[in-house]
Each structure stands twice: as C-alpha cells, then as structure tokens.
Tab-separated table of N, CA and C in Angstrom:
chain	number	residue	atom	x	y	z
T	1	MET	N	-32.242	-29.859	-5.918
T	1	MET	CA	-32.273	-28.569	-5.241
T	1	MET	C	-31.168	-27.690	-5.804
T	2	ALA	N	-31.449	-26.458	-6.076
T	2	ALA	CA	-30.493	-25.530	-6.682
T	2	ALA	C	-29.534	-25.005	-5.625
T	3	ASN	N	-28.329	-24.748	-6.036
T	3	ASN	CA	-27.305	-24.194	-5.145
T	3	ASN	C	-27.584	-22.699	-4.970
T	4	PRO	N	-27.754	-22.201	-3.732
T	4	PRO	CA	-28.060	-20.770	-3.552
T	4	PRO	C	-26.912	-19.865	-3.958
T	5	ASP	N	-25.677	-20.374	-3.954
T	5	ASP	CA	-24.530	-19.541	-4.325
T	5	ASP	C	-24.227	-19.576	-5.815
T	6	ALA	N	-25.014	-20.339	-6.589
T	6	ALA	CA	-24.716	-20.492	-8.013
T	6	ALA	C	-24.827	-19.166	-8.756
T	7	GLY	N	-25.764	-18.295	-8.368
T	7	GLY	CA	-25.955	-17.036	-9.068
T	7	GLY	C	-25.040	-15.929	-8.575
T	8	SER	N	-24.503	-16.070	-7.379
T	8	SER	CA	-23.664	-15.003	-6.840
T	8	SER	C	-22.215	-15.223	-7.242
T	9	SER	N	-21.507	-14.139	-7.458
T	9	SER	CA	-20.098	-14.252	-7.845
T	9	SER	C	-19.232	-13.710	-6.710
T	10	PHE	N	-17.997	-14.112	-6.749
T	10	PHE	CA	-17.059	-13.742	-5.701
T	10	PHE	C	-15.893	-12.962	-6.293
T	11	VAL	N	-15.260	-12.161	-5.453
T	11	VAL	CA	-14.040	-11.455	-5.849
T	11	VAL	C	-12.902	-11.969	-4.976
T	12	LYS	N	-11.758	-12.145	-5.581
T	12	LYS	CA	-10.577	-12.598	-4.859
T	12	LYS	C	-9.759	-11.376	-4.466
T	13	ILE	N	-9.448	-11.280	-3.175
T	13	ILE	CA	-8.639	-10.166	-2.699
T	13	ILE	C	-7.518	-10.700	-1.818
T	14	VAL	N	-6.545	-9.853	-1.594
T	14	VAL	CA	-5.433	-10.157	-0.701
T	14	VAL	C	-5.459	-9.116	0.414
T	15	LEU	N	-5.406	-9.581	1.649
T	15	LEU	CA	-5.352	-8.705	2.816
T	15	LEU	C	-3.973	-8.870	3.433
T	16	VAL	N	-3.277	-7.747	3.674
T	16	VAL	CA	-1.896	-7.786	4.134
T	16	VAL	C	-1.742	-6.927	5.382
T	17	TYR	N	-0.976	-7.454	6.354
T	17	TYR	CA	-0.647	-6.686	7.557
T	17	TYR	C	0.776	-7.029	7.979
T	18	SER	N	1.523	-6.021	8.355
T	18	SER	CA	2.878	-6.211	8.854
T	18	SER	C	2.914	-5.731	10.298
T	19	ALA	N	2.963	-6.689	11.227
T	19	ALA	CA	2.957	-6.346	12.645
T	19	ALA	C	4.275	-5.733	13.088
T	20	ALA	N	5.359	-6.109	12.430
T	20	ALA	CA	6.696	-5.606	12.748
T	20	ALA	C	7.512	-5.625	11.468
T	21	PRO	N	8.643	-4.932	11.449
T	21	PRO	CA	9.479	-4.966	10.243
T	21	PRO	C	9.844	-6.398	9.859
T	22	ARG	N	9.730	-6.700	8.591
T	22	ARG	CA	10.043	-7.996	8.001
T	22	ARG	C	9.140	-9.135	8.478
T	23	GLN	N	7.999	-8.806	9.045
T	23	GLN	CA	6.983	-9.798	9.403
T	23	GLN	C	5.704	-9.432	8.661
T	24	ILE	N	5.303	-10.283	7.725
T	24	ILE	CA	4.135	-9.989	6.910
T	24	ILE	C	3.145	-11.140	7.027
T	25	ARG	N	1.905	-10.797	7.307
T	25	ARG	CA	0.824	-11.794	7.345
T	25	ARG	C	-0.085	-11.483	6.180
T	26	GLU	N	-0.391	-12.493	5.382
T	26	GLU	CA	-1.177	-12.310	4.172
T	26	GLU	C	-2.350	-13.285	4.185
T	27	TRP	N	-3.538	-12.785	3.896
T	27	TRP	CA	-4.729	-13.611	3.786
T	27	TRP	C	-5.223	-13.542	2.348
T	28	LEU	N	-5.568	-14.671	1.766
T	28	LEU	CA	-6.212	-14.738	0.454
T	28	LEU	C	-7.686	-15.010	0.709
T	29	LEU	N	-8.545	-14.098	0.295
T	29	LEU	CA	-9.969	-14.184	0.625
T	29	LEU	C	-10.830	-14.190	-0.622
T	30	ASP	N	-11.941	-14.915	-0.546
T	30	ASP	CA	-12.992	-14.873	-1.562
T	30	ASP	C	-14.192	-14.186	-0.931
T	31	LEU	N	-14.434	-12.952	-1.324
T	31	LEU	CA	-15.555	-12.171	-0.791
T	31	LEU	C	-16.699	-12.174	-1.787
T	32	PRO	N	-17.927	-12.099	-1.299
T	32	PRO	CA	-19.037	-11.914	-2.232
T	32	PRO	C	-18.881	-10.575	-2.963
T	33	GLU	N	-19.327	-10.550	-4.177
T	33	GLU	CA	-19.224	-9.308	-4.950
T	33	GLU	C	-19.958	-8.194	-4.216
T	34	GLY	N	-19.334	-7.022	-4.145
T	34	GLY	CA	-19.897	-5.900	-3.396
T	34	GLY	C	-19.404	-5.877	-1.964
T	35	GLY	N	-18.465	-6.761	-1.628
T	35	GLY	CA	-17.912	-6.800	-0.275
T	35	GLY	C	-17.055	-5.568	-0.005
T	36	THR	N	-16.995	-5.183	1.255
T	36	THR	CA	-16.256	-3.983	1.643
T	36	THR	C	-14.978	-4.357	2.380
T	37	VAL	N	-14.179	-3.347	2.662
T	37	VAL	CA	-12.947	-3.544	3.423
T	37	VAL	C	-13.292	-4.080	4.809
T	38	GLU	N	-14.343	-3.576	5.404
T	38	GLU	CA	-14.751	-4.026	6.732
T	38	GLU	C	-15.115	-5.511	6.729
T	39	SER	N	-15.833	-5.955	5.701
T	39	SER	CA	-16.191	-7.375	5.627
T	39	SER	C	-14.947	-8.242	5.411
T	40	ALA	N	-13.957	-7.726	4.702
T	40	ALA	CA	-12.706	-8.468	4.511
T	40	ALA	C	-11.958	-8.607	5.831
T	41	LEU	N	-11.925	-7.536	6.626
T	41	LEU	CA	-11.276	-7.595	7.937
T	41	LEU	C	-11.971	-8.593	8.857
T	42	ASP	N	-13.308	-8.592	8.816
T	42	ASP	CA	-14.067	-9.530	9.643
T	42	ASP	C	-13.834	-10.969	9.204
T	43	MET	N	-13.829	-11.191	7.903
T	43	MET	CA	-13.651	-12.545	7.384
T	43	MET	C	-12.263	-13.092	7.724
T	44	ALA	N	-11.254	-12.257	7.669
T	44	ALA	CA	-9.885	-12.700	7.945
T	44	ALA	C	-9.651	-12.911	9.438
T	45	GLY	N	-10.379	-12.215	10.281
T	45	GLY	CA	-10.170	-12.319	11.720
T	45	GLY	C	-8.863	-11.680	12.153
T	46	ALA	N	-8.490	-10.600	11.490
T	46	ALA	CA	-7.214	-9.933	11.771
T	46	ALA	C	-7.174	-9.380	13.196
T	47	ALA	N	-8.282	-8.881	13.689
T	47	ALA	CA	-8.297	-8.278	15.030
T	47	ALA	C	-8.108	-9.333	16.119
T	48	THR	N	-8.556	-10.560	15.881
T	48	THR	CA	-8.354	-11.608	16.881
T	48	THR	C	-6.928	-12.129	16.849
T	49	GLU	N	-6.339	-12.178	15.654
T	49	GLU	CA	-4.958	-12.650	15.536
T	49	GLU	C	-3.955	-11.607	16.014
T	50	PHE	N	-4.264	-10.335	15.775
T	50	PHE	CA	-3.389	-9.236	16.182
T	50	PHE	C	-4.183	-8.297	17.088
T	51	PRO	N	-4.098	-8.484	18.413
T	51	PRO	CA	-4.905	-7.670	19.338
T	51	PRO	C	-4.628	-6.174	19.248
T	52	GLU	N	-3.436	-5.784	18.778
T	52	GLU	CA	-3.140	-4.351	18.684
T	52	GLU	C	-4.050	-3.651	17.684
T	53	LEU	N	-4.600	-4.387	16.718
T	53	LEU	CA	-5.538	-3.781	15.769
T	53	LEU	C	-6.860	-3.449	16.451
T	54	ALA	N	-7.293	-4.302	17.360
T	54	ALA	CA	-8.548	-4.058	18.084
T	54	ALA	C	-8.384	-2.932	19.090
T	55	GLN	N	-7.154	-2.690	19.547
T	55	GLN	CA	-6.907	-1.672	20.562
T	55	GLN	C	-6.683	-0.281	19.989
T	56	GLN	N	-6.650	-0.157	18.657
T	56	GLN	CA	-6.457	1.172	18.074
T	56	GLN	C	-7.597	2.078	18.495
T	57	LYS	N	-7.261	3.337	18.753
T	57	LYS	CA	-8.230	4.290	19.286
T	57	LYS	C	-9.409	4.504	18.337
T	58	SER	N	-9.134	4.563	17.069
T	58	SER	CA	-10.207	4.738	16.097
T	58	SER	C	-10.197	3.516	15.174
T	59	THR	N	-10.839	3.646	14.057
T	59	THR	CA	-10.840	2.538	13.104
T	59	THR	C	-9.433	2.319	12.570
T	60	PRO	N	-9.099	1.097	12.185
T	60	PRO	CA	-7.749	0.851	11.688
T	60	PRO	C	-7.487	1.629	10.397
T	61	HIS	N	-6.242	1.999	10.197
T	61	HIS	CA	-5.849	2.704	8.992
T	61	HIS	C	-5.655	1.656	7.897
T	62	VAL	N	-6.439	1.767	6.847
T	62	VAL	CA	-6.392	0.790	5.765
T	62	VAL	C	-6.279	1.508	4.434
T	63	GLY	N	-5.843	0.759	3.433
T	63	GLY	CA	-5.748	1.284	2.088
T	63	GLY	C	-5.866	0.160	1.087
T	64	VAL	N	-6.168	0.532	-0.142
T	64	VAL	CA	-6.232	-0.425	-1.242
T	64	VAL	C	-5.153	-0.015	-2.233
T	65	TRP	N	-4.212	-0.910	-2.457
T	65	TRP	CA	-3.075	-0.659	-3.343
T	65	TRP	C	-2.336	0.628	-2.972
T	66	GLY	N	-2.121	0.856	-1.692
T	66	GLY	CA	-1.326	1.991	-1.241
T	66	GLY	C	-2.077	3.302	-1.141
T	67	ARG	N	-3.362	3.317	-1.461
T	67	ARG	CA	-4.173	4.534	-1.340
T	67	ARG	C	-5.130	4.364	-0.169
T	68	ARG	N	-5.067	5.302	0.745
T	68	ARG	CA	-5.881	5.204	1.945
T	68	ARG	C	-7.366	5.245	1.604
T	69	CYS	N	-8.147	4.455	2.324
T	69	CYS	CA	-9.588	4.427	2.089
T	69	CYS	C	-10.302	4.148	3.409
T	70	GLY	N	-11.601	4.201	3.362
T	70	GLY	CA	-12.414	3.928	4.540
T	70	GLY	C	-12.847	2.470	4.576
T	71	LEU	N	-13.466	2.099	5.673
T	71	LEU	CA	-13.920	0.717	5.826
T	71	LEU	C	-15.099	0.387	4.917
T	72	ASP	N	-15.780	1.413	4.395
T	72	ASP	CA	-16.932	1.173	3.528
T	72	ASP	C	-16.559	1.080	2.045
T	73	GLN	N	-15.268	1.079	1.735
T	73	GLN	CA	-14.796	0.973	0.348
T	73	GLN	C	-15.194	-0.384	-0.233
T	74	VAL	N	-15.884	-0.378	-1.372
T	74	VAL	CA	-16.265	-1.618	-2.051
T	74	VAL	C	-15.048	-2.144	-2.806
T	75	LEU	N	-14.793	-3.425	-2.661
T	75	LEU	CA	-13.595	-4.031	-3.246
T	75	LEU	C	-13.872	-4.630	-4.615
T	76	GLN	N	-12.872	-4.540	-5.472
T	76	GLN	CA	-12.919	-5.127	-6.805
T	76	GLN	C	-12.087	-6.409	-6.821
T	77	ASP	N	-12.222	-7.177	-7.875
T	77	ASP	CA	-11.451	-8.406	-8.011
T	77	ASP	C	-9.958	-8.083	-8.065
T	78	LYS	N	-9.163	-8.867	-7.376
T	78	LYS	CA	-7.697	-8.763	-7.314
T	78	LYS	C	-7.200	-7.511	-6.602
T	79	ASP	N	-8.019	-6.927	-5.722
T	79	ASP	CA	-7.560	-5.792	-4.918
T	79	ASP	C	-6.629	-6.286	-3.819
T	80	ARG	N	-5.731	-5.413	-3.408
T	80	ARG	CA	-4.829	-5.693	-2.285
T	80	ARG	C	-5.164	-4.694	-1.183
T	81	VAL	N	-5.689	-5.201	-0.083
T	81	VAL	CA	-6.059	-4.373	1.060
T	81	VAL	C	-4.900	-4.413	2.042
T	82	GLU	N	-4.446	-3.240	2.457
T	82	GLU	CA	-3.308	-3.133	3.365
T	82	GLU	C	-3.769	-2.491	4.671
T	83	ILE	N	-3.368	-3.115	5.785
T	83	ILE	CA	-3.642	-2.546	7.097
T	83	ILE	C	-2.361	-1.874	7.559
T	84	TYR	N	-2.438	-0.592	7.864
T	84	TYR	CA	-1.255	0.167	8.248
T	84	TYR	C	-1.138	0.246	9.761
T	85	ARG	N	0.069	0.087	10.277
T	85	ARG	CA	0.274	0.231	11.720
T	85	ARG	C	0.624	1.685	12.016
T	86	ASN	N	0.428	2.080	13.253
T	86	ASN	CA	0.714	3.455	13.657
T	86	ASN	C	2.218	3.707	13.652
T	87	LEU	N	2.596	4.947	13.369
T	87	LEU	CA	4.007	5.328	13.423
T	87	LEU	C	4.455	5.396	14.875
T	88	ARG	N	5.646	4.921	15.136
T	88	ARG	CA	6.183	4.996	16.495
T	88	ARG	C	6.888	6.325	16.727
T	89	VAL	N	7.486	6.872	15.672
T	89	VAL	CA	8.215	8.133	15.766
T	89	VAL	C	7.808	8.986	14.569
T	90	ASP	N	7.629	10.268	14.802
T	90	ASP	CA	7.338	11.187	13.719
T	90	ASP	C	8.559	11.251	12.802
T	91	PRO	N	8.399	11.066	11.485
T	91	PRO	CA	9.548	11.072	10.582
T	91	PRO	C	10.375	12.356	10.640
T	92	LYS	N	9.731	13.495	10.867
T	92	LYS	CA	10.472	14.753	10.945
T	92	LYS	C	11.369	14.783	12.181
T	93	VAL	N	10.847	14.280	13.285
T	93	VAL	CA	11.633	14.242	14.520
T	93	VAL	C	12.811	13.282	14.348
T	94	ALA	N	12.567	12.127	13.730
T	94	ALA	CA	13.638	11.147	13.520
T	94	ALA	C	14.746	11.731	12.644
T	95	ARG	N	14.374	12.479	11.609
T	95	ARG	CA	15.377	13.096	10.724
T	95	ARG	C	16.206	14.127	11.476
T	96	ARG	N	15.549	14.936	12.317
T	96	ARG	CA	16.284	15.933	13.107
T	96	ARG	C	17.278	15.261	14.042
T	97	GLU	N	16.864	14.173	14.661
T	97	GLU	CA	17.748	13.456	15.588
T	97	GLU	C	18.947	12.855	14.846
T	98	ARG	N	18.708	12.291	13.660
T	98	ARG	CA	19.820	11.753	12.867
T	98	ARG	C	20.792	12.850	12.477
T	99	PHE	N	20.258	13.994	12.059
T	99	PHE	CA	21.106	15.119	11.662
T	99	PHE	C	21.910	15.625	12.844
T	100	LYS	N	21.276	15.690	14.005
T	100	LYS	CA	21.965	16.154	15.204
T	100	LYS	C	23.126	15.213	15.545
T	101	GLY	N	22.933	13.927	15.359
T	101	GLY	CA	23.983	12.954	15.654
T	101	GLY	C	25.118	12.980	14.641
T	102	GLN	N	24.800	13.269	13.374
T	102	GLN	CA	25.825	13.285	12.331
T	102	GLN	C	26.650	14.555	12.350
T	103	GLY	N	26.030	15.641	12.685
T	103	GLY	CA	26.713	16.925	12.661
T	103	GLY	C	26.625	17.565	11.292
T	104	VAL	N	26.920	18.843	11.234
T	104	VAL	CA	26.787	19.608	10.000
T	104	VAL	C	27.832	19.197	8.968
T	105	LYS	N	29.024	18.885	9.377
T	105	LYS	CA	30.109	18.589	8.443
T	105	LYS	C	29.879	17.299	7.674
T	106	ARG	N	29.183	16.322	8.276
T	106	ARG	CA	29.049	15.018	7.642
T	106	ARG	C	27.693	14.780	7.005
T	107	ALA	N	26.812	15.759	6.980
T	107	ALA	CA	25.475	15.560	6.435
T	107	ALA	C	25.175	16.621	5.387
T	108	GLY	N	24.251	16.300	4.537
T	108	GLY	CA	23.774	17.277	3.582
T	108	GLY	C	24.487	17.245	2.259
T	109	LEU	N	24.187	18.228	1.420
T	109	LEU	CA	24.676	18.301	0.058
T	109	LEU	C	26.182	18.510	-0.014
T	110	PHE	N	26.734	19.250	0.913
T	110	PHE	CA	28.147	19.600	0.855
T	110	PHE	C	28.999	18.740	1.791
T	111	SER	N	28.563	17.535	2.083
T	111	SER	CA	29.285	16.704	3.036
T	111	SER	C	30.578	16.134	2.455
T	112	SER	N	30.585	15.861	1.149
T	112	SER	CA	31.821	15.309	0.574
T	112	SER	C	32.420	16.292	-0.423
T	113	THR	N	33.704	16.503	-0.338
T	113	THR	CA	34.407	17.404	-1.257
T	113	THR	C	35.580	16.682	-1.875
T	114	ARG	N	35.918	17.089	-3.068
T	114	ARG	CA	37.119	16.534	-3.720
T	114	ARG	C	38.343	17.170	-3.107
T	115	LEU	N	39.438	16.448	-3.154
T	115	LEU	CA	40.698	16.960	-2.656
T	115	LEU	C	41.067	18.209	-3.454
T	116	GLY	N	41.229	19.323	-2.790
T	116	GLY	CA	41.589	20.574	-3.446
T	116	GLY	C	40.390	21.301	-4.034
T	117	GLY	N	39.193	20.736	-3.972
T	117	GLY	CA	38.027	21.379	-4.537
T	117	GLY	C	37.378	22.336	-3.573
T	118	LYS	N	36.559	23.225	-4.110
T	118	LYS	CA	35.820	24.143	-3.273
T	118	LYS	C	34.609	23.432	-2.699
T	119	ALA	N	34.058	23.962	-1.636
T	119	ALA	CA	32.887	23.359	-1.010
T	119	ALA	C	31.721	23.372	-2.006
T	120	GLY	N	31.068	22.239	-2.145
T	120	GLY	CA	29.925	22.165	-3.036
T	120	GLY	C	30.273	21.747	-4.437
T	121	TYR	N	31.543	21.513	-4.739
T	121	TYR	CA	31.933	21.118	-6.096
T	121	TYR	C	32.462	19.719	-6.116
C-alpha cells in the first residue's frame, strides 16, 4: 500500500510568542506545503496554552520575520511566524512621562555640557 503523504511536501517553520518580557515560547512545526499562518496557530495550540491570545478582541497580531501579515498568509520554508502581544502603554505617552520625570535640564540634546563650554557644545 502506498503512503498517502509520500507525494506531499512539508515546510518547516518556527512560531514564536513572548507572553512577558524575557519569556519566549517557540514551536518548531512541519506544515503541509501551502499552509497558512492560521493553520500554524491551530497546529501549535497557542490559544489553548496562552488564554490571553484567545481573548483578544480581534484576530491576533501576527507577522512573518517582523513584517505584519494576515492569518491567510501562505508560509514558505524556514519562515518565522511571530505573535505580537498588545501594547500596555502608548510609547508616546511613556516618553512624555519619562521626560516629565527627568526635567528639562537633564534630558535632550543639551543635557550635558563641558566645563566652561556654551550650551550645546
């Protein structure tokens, strides 16, 4: 009897998710050729392992090699699929808060001056 999978080929991909800073979960998957990001997520079972992914309001934010894509993206051999978590703080707001805490004298381009030098030199 012939093996039904003998004619089909597989692509090897890596699926990565970081639930918290310095915590990385990595799955090595063999998907059938023509597999999508959605099929990779289903195969890995990421939503069952990390319930916060299932609770996202819309589809999870994903990308391939750092470029955002949709769940219908067809994967190539040796692709790296990344699941992005939501931002907790807007980066612009965080920068304003840091600047407010540092003050004008200690932040920015003119924060350090040489002894006897003019500001900005």
